[in-house]
Amino acid sequence: MKKIVVADDDQNVRILFNDVLSEEGYEVTGVASGTEAIREVEKVTPDLLILDIKMPEMHGLEVLERLRRVNQELPVIVCTAYKHMDDDPMVRESDVQAYLVKPVDINVLKETVKRVVGE
Amino acid sequence: MIDGARILIVDDDQGMRETLSQILEEEDYLVGCAGSGKETLERIAQDFCNVALIDIKLPDMSGIELLAELKKTSPDTAAILITGYASIETSVEALNLGAEAYIIKPLNIEEVKTRICRALDRQRLVMENRELLEKLKKSNEKLKAEIRKKEALQTKLIQSERLSALGELAAGMSHEINNPLCAILGRTQLLQRRLAKTSSDPKIKEGLDVIEVEGKRIDRILAYLDLYCTPSMVGIRGVDVNGTIEKALSVVNVDSDSSNIKIQKKFDSALPRLMADETGLMHVFMNLLRNTRDAMPNGGTLTISTSRQPESKMIKVIFEDTGEGIPKEALKRVFEPFFTTRDPGKGTGLGLAITYQIVREHGGDIAIESEEGNGTTVTITLPTGKESERSQQKKMSRKGGLK
């Protein structure tokens, strides 16, 4: 079973993603901060990280930078409430597999995850 | 002493005139003579004289009368009165009328010379004073104008600071709303799916559909809001402003048959290309066209003109309509985000705020003049030259990472 870590400080977003993706047969763990995300990724070595940008303690892009130092292989989907995220040069240059903009259509979520990690 | 000062000797006694003349010419004065009051006034009307030496007894008028006339026609001329009879009354009267000095015959030449010297000194001081005062007045005026300009700038600055603070607030708000909205819309979608499998209660379905539609509406408003907060200046290239207005006109249907609106185009065909983001400019023109159309529900005329301002390297675009106009109170706030005079749900109140933002990002300016019932004129100025490139570079470099 493929493992996904969802890092988002909004509990209801985590629950939603969990519901949608569990139904598709993924094993989902939710974390509420960047620090927890790094710890969780080390612990469970997931197949995908879905990463929010604005989180307490650590910015999503910082989480990404730290992760990339030790792990270049992990697929990452950035999911943010900033509408023009893909315009941002820092995001454009960072090494991620996809961007999702909130509110995310659950079909788009499913398809994107499927494209990035496979069934 | 004033170089080549002019002295006029006024005396009906020719001998006296000649004697004084000779003495004063030796002092390098330009000396003239007059034998009567009338002649004196005529001469002074033609040529200014610095000092007039006036005998108190003249054939056509008294020296005092001449003095009074002289002060009216040539107030700067210093008058020294000369008399044979010492009388306190006349001397007081003469001084009150503005005489420089009062000398009693027989004349002491040294006294005359000293009086003339002093009169000239005083005159020079008065004139210098006047010049300084004039200068002071001028620089005062300049200063006042500067202050007025500064005040206007400050008002503008406050307005733009306020707008940018509101913009930041809006961006933050948009972000904060998107998170719960994500949960709401996602959950709704899940419930709709579940409902389709398990039940067919039409009321529940209807309710969920409304939640979805309204949630998506919030999403659209937020997307618009974000456009305001981060106007894109990505596609900078040479833009034909007349062509862009035409494109906007083809999108916004202003002069449909039912609208009764006539459009007059006064385009400058030799308009230089503008370094700009065409999508942004399209947004500006479309927004103005929509506003214009809404301002003329019973029809009217929209005049769109474009022109070059070669001296300032600016392009000027003017939208002038004969519509309802904007009330004075509303006019102050039209560029504020969320300010709208339309019915709730009809306008976002972001159109002009975004328009303002886009024009400013291009280094330009926008001004709206309007009077209730008397139409509205919107004037946009956009820089064509280096100015616009610089402002765009600034914008591009400002656009760094996310906070």
Tab-separated table of N, CA and C in Angstrom, chain B residues 204-289:
chain	number	residue	atom	x	y	z
B	204	ILE	N	-31.871	17.087	0.014
B	204	ILE	CA	-30.459	17.053	0.414
B	204	ILE	C	-29.578	17.369	-0.784
B	205	LYS	N	-29.935	16.778	-1.916
B	205	LYS	CA	-29.133	17.016	-3.128
B	205	LYS	C	-29.126	18.509	-3.479
B	206	GLU	N	-30.333	19.100	-3.420
B	206	GLU	CA	-30.464	20.522	-3.749
B	206	GLU	C	-29.590	21.370	-2.814
B	207	GLY	N	-29.672	21.012	-1.513
B	207	GLY	CA	-28.890	21.758	-0.521
B	207	GLY	C	-27.405	21.675	-0.800
B	208	LEU	N	-26.927	20.477	-1.084
B	208	LEU	CA	-25.496	20.310	-1.339
B	208	LEU	C	-25.072	21.049	-2.613
B	209	ASP	N	-25.945	21.017	-3.615
B	209	ASP	CA	-25.622	21.713	-4.869
B	209	ASP	C	-25.471	23.217	-4.634
B	210	VAL	N	-26.392	23.757	-3.789
B	210	VAL	CA	-26.297	25.192	-3.493
B	210	VAL	C	-24.988	25.501	-2.771
B	211	ILE	N	-24.638	24.639	-1.784
B	211	ILE	CA	-23.376	24.853	-1.069
B	211	ILE	C	-22.209	24.857	-2.058
B	212	GLU	N	-22.251	23.920	-2.993
B	212	GLU	CA	-21.153	23.843	-3.962
B	212	GLU	C	-21.081	25.101	-4.839
B	213	VAL	N	-22.249	25.499	-5.374
B	213	VAL	CA	-22.279	26.669	-6.267
B	213	VAL	C	-21.792	27.927	-5.544
B	214	GLU	N	-22.299	28.117	-4.318
B	214	GLU	CA	-21.927	29.322	-3.575
B	214	GLU	C	-20.462	29.287	-3.144
B	215	GLY	N	-20.004	28.085	-2.795
B	215	GLY	CA	-18.596	27.935	-2.424
B	215	GLY	C	-17.696	28.287	-3.588
B	216	LYS	N	-18.098	27.858	-4.772
B	216	LYS	CA	-17.292	28.174	-5.959
B	216	LYS	C	-17.322	29.668	-6.256
B	217	ARG	N	-18.454	30.297	-5.886
B	217	ARG	CA	-18.544	31.744	-6.090
B	217	ARG	C	-17.532	32.453	-5.184
B	218	ILE	N	-17.452	31.991	-3.944
B	218	ILE	CA	-16.453	32.567	-3.033
B	218	ILE	C	-15.066	32.392	-3.643
B	219	ASP	N	-14.831	31.206	-4.194
B	219	ASP	CA	-13.536	30.930	-4.803
B	219	ASP	C	-13.221	31.934	-5.921
B	220	ARG	N	-14.236	32.239	-6.724
B	220	ARG	CA	-14.036	33.189	-7.833
B	220	ARG	C	-13.723	34.583	-7.312
B	221	ILE	N	-14.464	34.986	-6.263
B	221	ILE	CA	-14.210	36.311	-5.689
B	221	ILE	C	-12.780	36.386	-5.149
B	222	LEU	N	-12.355	35.312	-4.513
B	222	LEU	CA	-11.008	35.295	-3.949
B	222	LEU	C	-9.952	35.328	-5.052
B	223	ALA	N	-10.243	34.656	-6.157
B	223	ALA	CA	-9.286	34.654	-7.270
B	223	ALA	C	-9.142	36.074	-7.811
B	224	TYR	N	-10.246	36.794	-7.869
B	224	TYR	CA	-10.268	38.173	-8.334
B	224	TYR	C	-9.481	39.048	-7.363
B	225	LEU	N	-9.708	38.773	-6.084
B	225	LEU	CA	-9.023	39.514	-5.030
B	225	LEU	C	-7.516	39.308	-5.122
B	226	ASP	N	-7.127	38.077	-5.396
B	226	ASP	CA	-5.709	37.796	-5.517
B	226	ASP	C	-5.104	38.485	-6.730
B	227	LEU	N	-5.894	38.633	-7.758
B	227	LEU	CA	-5.426	39.348	-8.943
B	227	LEU	C	-5.098	40.780	-8.546
B	228	TYR	N	-5.908	41.316	-7.645
B	228	TYR	CA	-5.667	42.670	-7.160
B	228	TYR	C	-4.377	42.728	-6.340
B	229	CYS	N	-4.171	41.723	-5.527
B	229	CYS	CA	-3.018	41.738	-4.631
B	229	CYS	C	-1.720	41.482	-5.379
B	230	THR	N	-1.763	40.645	-6.388
B	230	THR	CA	-0.553	40.360	-7.157
B	230	THR	C	-0.848	40.492	-8.641
B	231	PRO	N	-0.990	41.740	-9.121
B	231	PRO	CA	-1.249	41.892	-10.558
B	231	PRO	C	-0.053	41.329	-11.320
B	232	SER	N	-0.323	40.582	-12.343
B	232	SER	CA	0.794	39.964	-13.053
B	232	SER	C	1.357	40.931	-14.069
B	233	MET	N	2.661	41.080	-14.053
B	233	MET	CA	3.331	41.929	-15.036
B	233	MET	C	4.290	41.035	-15.794
B	234	VAL	N	3.802	39.860	-16.126
B	234	VAL	CA	4.697	38.857	-16.683
B	234	VAL	C	4.951	39.104	-18.166
B	235	GLY	N	3.884	39.381	-18.886
B	235	GLY	CA	4.029	39.469	-20.337
B	235	GLY	C	4.319	40.874	-20.841
B	236	ILE	N	5.459	41.446	-20.469
B	236	ILE	CA	5.787	42.796	-20.912
B	236	ILE	C	6.278	42.778	-22.360
B	237	ARG	N	5.591	43.536	-23.205
B	237	ARG	CA	6.067	43.666	-24.579
B	237	ARG	C	5.486	44.932	-25.186
B	238	GLY	N	5.906	45.246	-26.409
B	238	GLY	CA	5.397	46.446	-27.065
B	238	GLY	C	3.919	46.293	-27.394
B	239	VAL	N	3.094	47.170	-26.848
B	239	VAL	CA	1.649	47.026	-27.028
B	239	VAL	C	1.096	48.216	-27.808
B	240	ASP	N	0.212	47.910	-28.772
B	240	ASP	CA	-0.468	48.955	-29.522
B	240	ASP	C	-1.733	49.314	-28.722
B	241	VAL	N	-1.699	50.469	-28.073
B	241	VAL	CA	-2.778	50.836	-27.142
B	241	VAL	C	-4.130	50.945	-27.867
B	242	ASN	N	-4.120	51.577	-29.080
B	242	ASN	CA	-5.377	51.689	-29.832
B	242	ASN	C	-5.966	50.310	-30.106
B	243	GLY	N	-5.082	49.376	-30.490
B	243	GLY	CA	-5.520	48.015	-30.794
B	243	GLY	C	-6.090	47.334	-29.557
B	244	THR	N	-5.453	47.572	-28.417
B	244	THR	CA	-5.925	46.951	-27.176
B	244	THR	C	-7.302	47.486	-26.804
B	245	ILE	N	-7.510	48.790	-27.019
B	245	ILE	CA	-8.839	49.361	-26.734
B	245	ILE	C	-9.876	48.717	-27.654
B	246	GLU	N	-9.500	48.548	-28.927
B	246	GLU	CA	-10.421	47.905	-29.881
B	246	GLU	C	-10.782	46.494	-29.411
B	247	LYS	N	-9.769	45.768	-28.955
B	247	LYS	CA	-10.013	44.403	-28.471
B	247	LYS	C	-10.976	44.426	-27.296
B	248	ALA	N	-10.724	45.368	-26.360
B	248	ALA	CA	-11.594	45.465	-25.172
B	248	ALA	C	-13.023	45.786	-25.613
B	249	LEU	N	-13.133	46.657	-26.629
B	249	LEU	CA	-14.462	47.026	-27.135
B	249	LEU	C	-15.176	45.817	-27.731
B	250	SER	N	-14.388	44.928	-28.362
B	250	SER	CA	-15.036	43.762	-28.975
B	250	SER	C	-15.479	42.757	-27.912
B	251	VAL	N	-14.839	42.806	-26.737
B	251	VAL	CA	-15.240	41.889	-25.660
B	251	VAL	C	-16.423	42.451	-24.880
B	252	VAL	N	-16.301	43.712	-24.482
B	252	VAL	CA	-17.392	44.336	-23.721
B	252	VAL	C	-18.332	44.999	-24.722
B	253	ASN	N	-19.530	44.526	-24.753
B	253	ASN	CA	-20.464	45.023	-25.756
B	253	ASN	C	-21.119	46.317	-25.264
B	254	VAL	N	-20.495	47.449	-25.573
B	254	VAL	CA	-21.004	48.716	-25.055
B	254	VAL	C	-22.134	49.260	-25.932
B	255	ASP	N	-21.921	49.225	-27.250
B	255	ASP	CA	-22.889	49.887	-28.130
B	255	ASP	C	-23.802	48.896	-28.840
B	256	SER	N	-24.376	47.971	-28.063
B	256	SER	CA	-25.346	47.061	-28.679
B	256	SER	C	-26.575	47.873	-29.095
B	257	ASP	N	-27.423	47.270	-29.965
B	257	ASP	CA	-28.576	48.010	-30.506
B	257	ASP	C	-29.483	48.541	-29.406
B	258	SER	N	-29.642	47.723	-28.350
B	258	SER	CA	-30.594	48.115	-27.313
B	258	SER	C	-30.014	49.148	-26.342
B	259	SER	N	-28.695	49.353	-26.372
B	259	SER	CA	-28.082	50.194	-25.340
B	259	SER	C	-28.242	51.695	-25.606
B	260	ASN	N	-28.444	52.047	-26.891
B	260	ASN	CA	-28.538	53.467	-27.234
B	260	ASN	C	-27.277	54.259	-26.928
B	261	ILE	N	-26.142	53.550	-26.882
B	261	ILE	CA	-24.875	54.229	-26.588
B	261	ILE	C	-24.072	54.379	-27.876
B	262	LYS	N	-23.608	55.603	-28.110
B	262	LYS	CA	-22.770	55.857	-29.283
B	262	LYS	C	-21.317	55.942	-28.832
B	263	ILE	N	-20.438	55.381	-29.649
B	263	ILE	CA	-19.016	55.470	-29.290
B	263	ILE	C	-18.295	56.336	-30.306
B	264	GLN	N	-17.590	57.335	-29.796
B	264	GLN	CA	-16.759	58.163	-30.670
B	264	GLN	C	-15.307	57.848	-30.382
B	265	LYS	N	-14.571	57.502	-31.438
B	265	LYS	CA	-13.157	57.198	-31.216
B	265	LYS	C	-12.306	58.321	-31.790
B	266	LYS	N	-11.459	58.879	-30.953
B	266	LYS	CA	-10.505	59.882	-31.433
B	266	LYS	C	-9.111	59.348	-31.165
B	267	PHE	N	-8.708	58.377	-32.006
B	267	PHE	CA	-7.422	57.725	-31.768
B	267	PHE	C	-6.299	58.448	-32.497
B	268	ASP	N	-5.204	58.627	-31.805
B	268	ASP	CA	-3.988	59.159	-32.418
B	268	ASP	C	-3.334	57.985	-33.158
B	269	SER	N	-3.299	58.085	-34.504
B	269	SER	CA	-2.844	56.923	-35.275
B	269	SER	C	-1.329	56.741	-35.186
B	270	ALA	N	-0.628	57.775	-34.742
B	270	ALA	CA	0.834	57.675	-34.668
B	270	ALA	C	1.313	57.389	-33.245
B	271	LEU	N	0.442	56.753	-32.463
B	271	LEU	CA	0.784	56.456	-31.069
B	271	LEU	C	1.971	55.480	-31.014
B	272	PRO	N	2.996	55.796	-30.217
B	272	PRO	CA	4.104	54.839	-30.133
B	272	PRO	C	3.677	53.600	-29.349
B	273	ARG	N	4.390	52.506	-29.549
B	273	ARG	CA	4.069	51.295	-28.792
B	273	ARG	C	4.461	51.493	-27.336
B	274	LEU	N	3.681	50.832	-26.482
B	274	LEU	CA	3.884	51.018	-25.047
B	274	LEU	C	4.445	49.713	-24.487
B	275	MET	N	5.507	49.799	-23.680
B	275	MET	CA	6.014	48.586	-23.035
B	275	MET	C	5.059	48.260	-21.895
B	276	ALA	N	4.263	47.212	-22.108
B	276	ALA	CA	3.217	46.958	-21.116
B	276	ALA	C	2.800	45.496	-21.117
B	277	ASP	N	2.015	45.148	-20.103
B	277	ASP	CA	1.417	43.827	-20.025
B	277	ASP	C	0.025	43.947	-20.637
B	278	GLU	N	-0.140	43.380	-21.815
B	278	GLU	CA	-1.382	43.625	-22.549
B	278	GLU	C	-2.607	43.086	-21.812
B	279	THR	N	-2.444	41.942	-21.142
B	279	THR	CA	-3.582	41.387	-20.400
B	279	THR	C	-4.034	42.374	-19.330
B	280	GLY	N	-3.045	42.969	-18.656
B	280	GLY	CA	-3.356	43.955	-17.627
B	280	GLY	C	-4.087	45.139	-18.224
B	281	LEU	N	-3.570	45.645	-19.355
B	281	LEU	CA	-4.208	46.806	-19.997
B	281	LEU	C	-5.619	46.468	-20.472
B	282	MET	N	-5.771	45.248	-20.994
B	282	MET	CA	-7.108	44.802	-21.416
B	282	MET	C	-8.063	44.884	-20.232
B	283	HIS	N	-7.564	44.422	-19.087
B	283	HIS	CA	-8.391	44.453	-17.881
B	283	HIS	C	-8.803	45.894	-17.567
B	284	VAL	N	-7.833	46.804	-17.667
B	284	VAL	CA	-8.100	48.219	-17.382
B	284	VAL	C	-9.198	48.747	-18.304
B	285	PHE	N	-9.016	48.536	-19.613
B	285	PHE	CA	-9.968	49.107	-20.571
B	285	PHE	C	-11.344	48.433	-20.467
B	286	MET	N	-11.333	47.113	-20.262
B	286	MET	CA	-12.611	46.412	-20.142
B	286	MET	C	-13.376	46.903	-18.923
B	287	ASN	N	-12.638	47.112	-17.859
B	287	ASN	CA	-13.282	47.590	-16.635
B	287	ASN	C	-13.907	48.972	-16.851
B	288	LEU	N	-13.144	49.858	-17.510
B	288	LEU	CA	-13.669	51.206	-17.757
B	288	LEU	C	-14.893	51.135	-18.675
B	289	LEU	N	-14.833	50.242	-19.660
B	289	LEU	CA	-15.966	50.123	-20.590
B	289	LEU	C	-17.219	49.620	-19.867
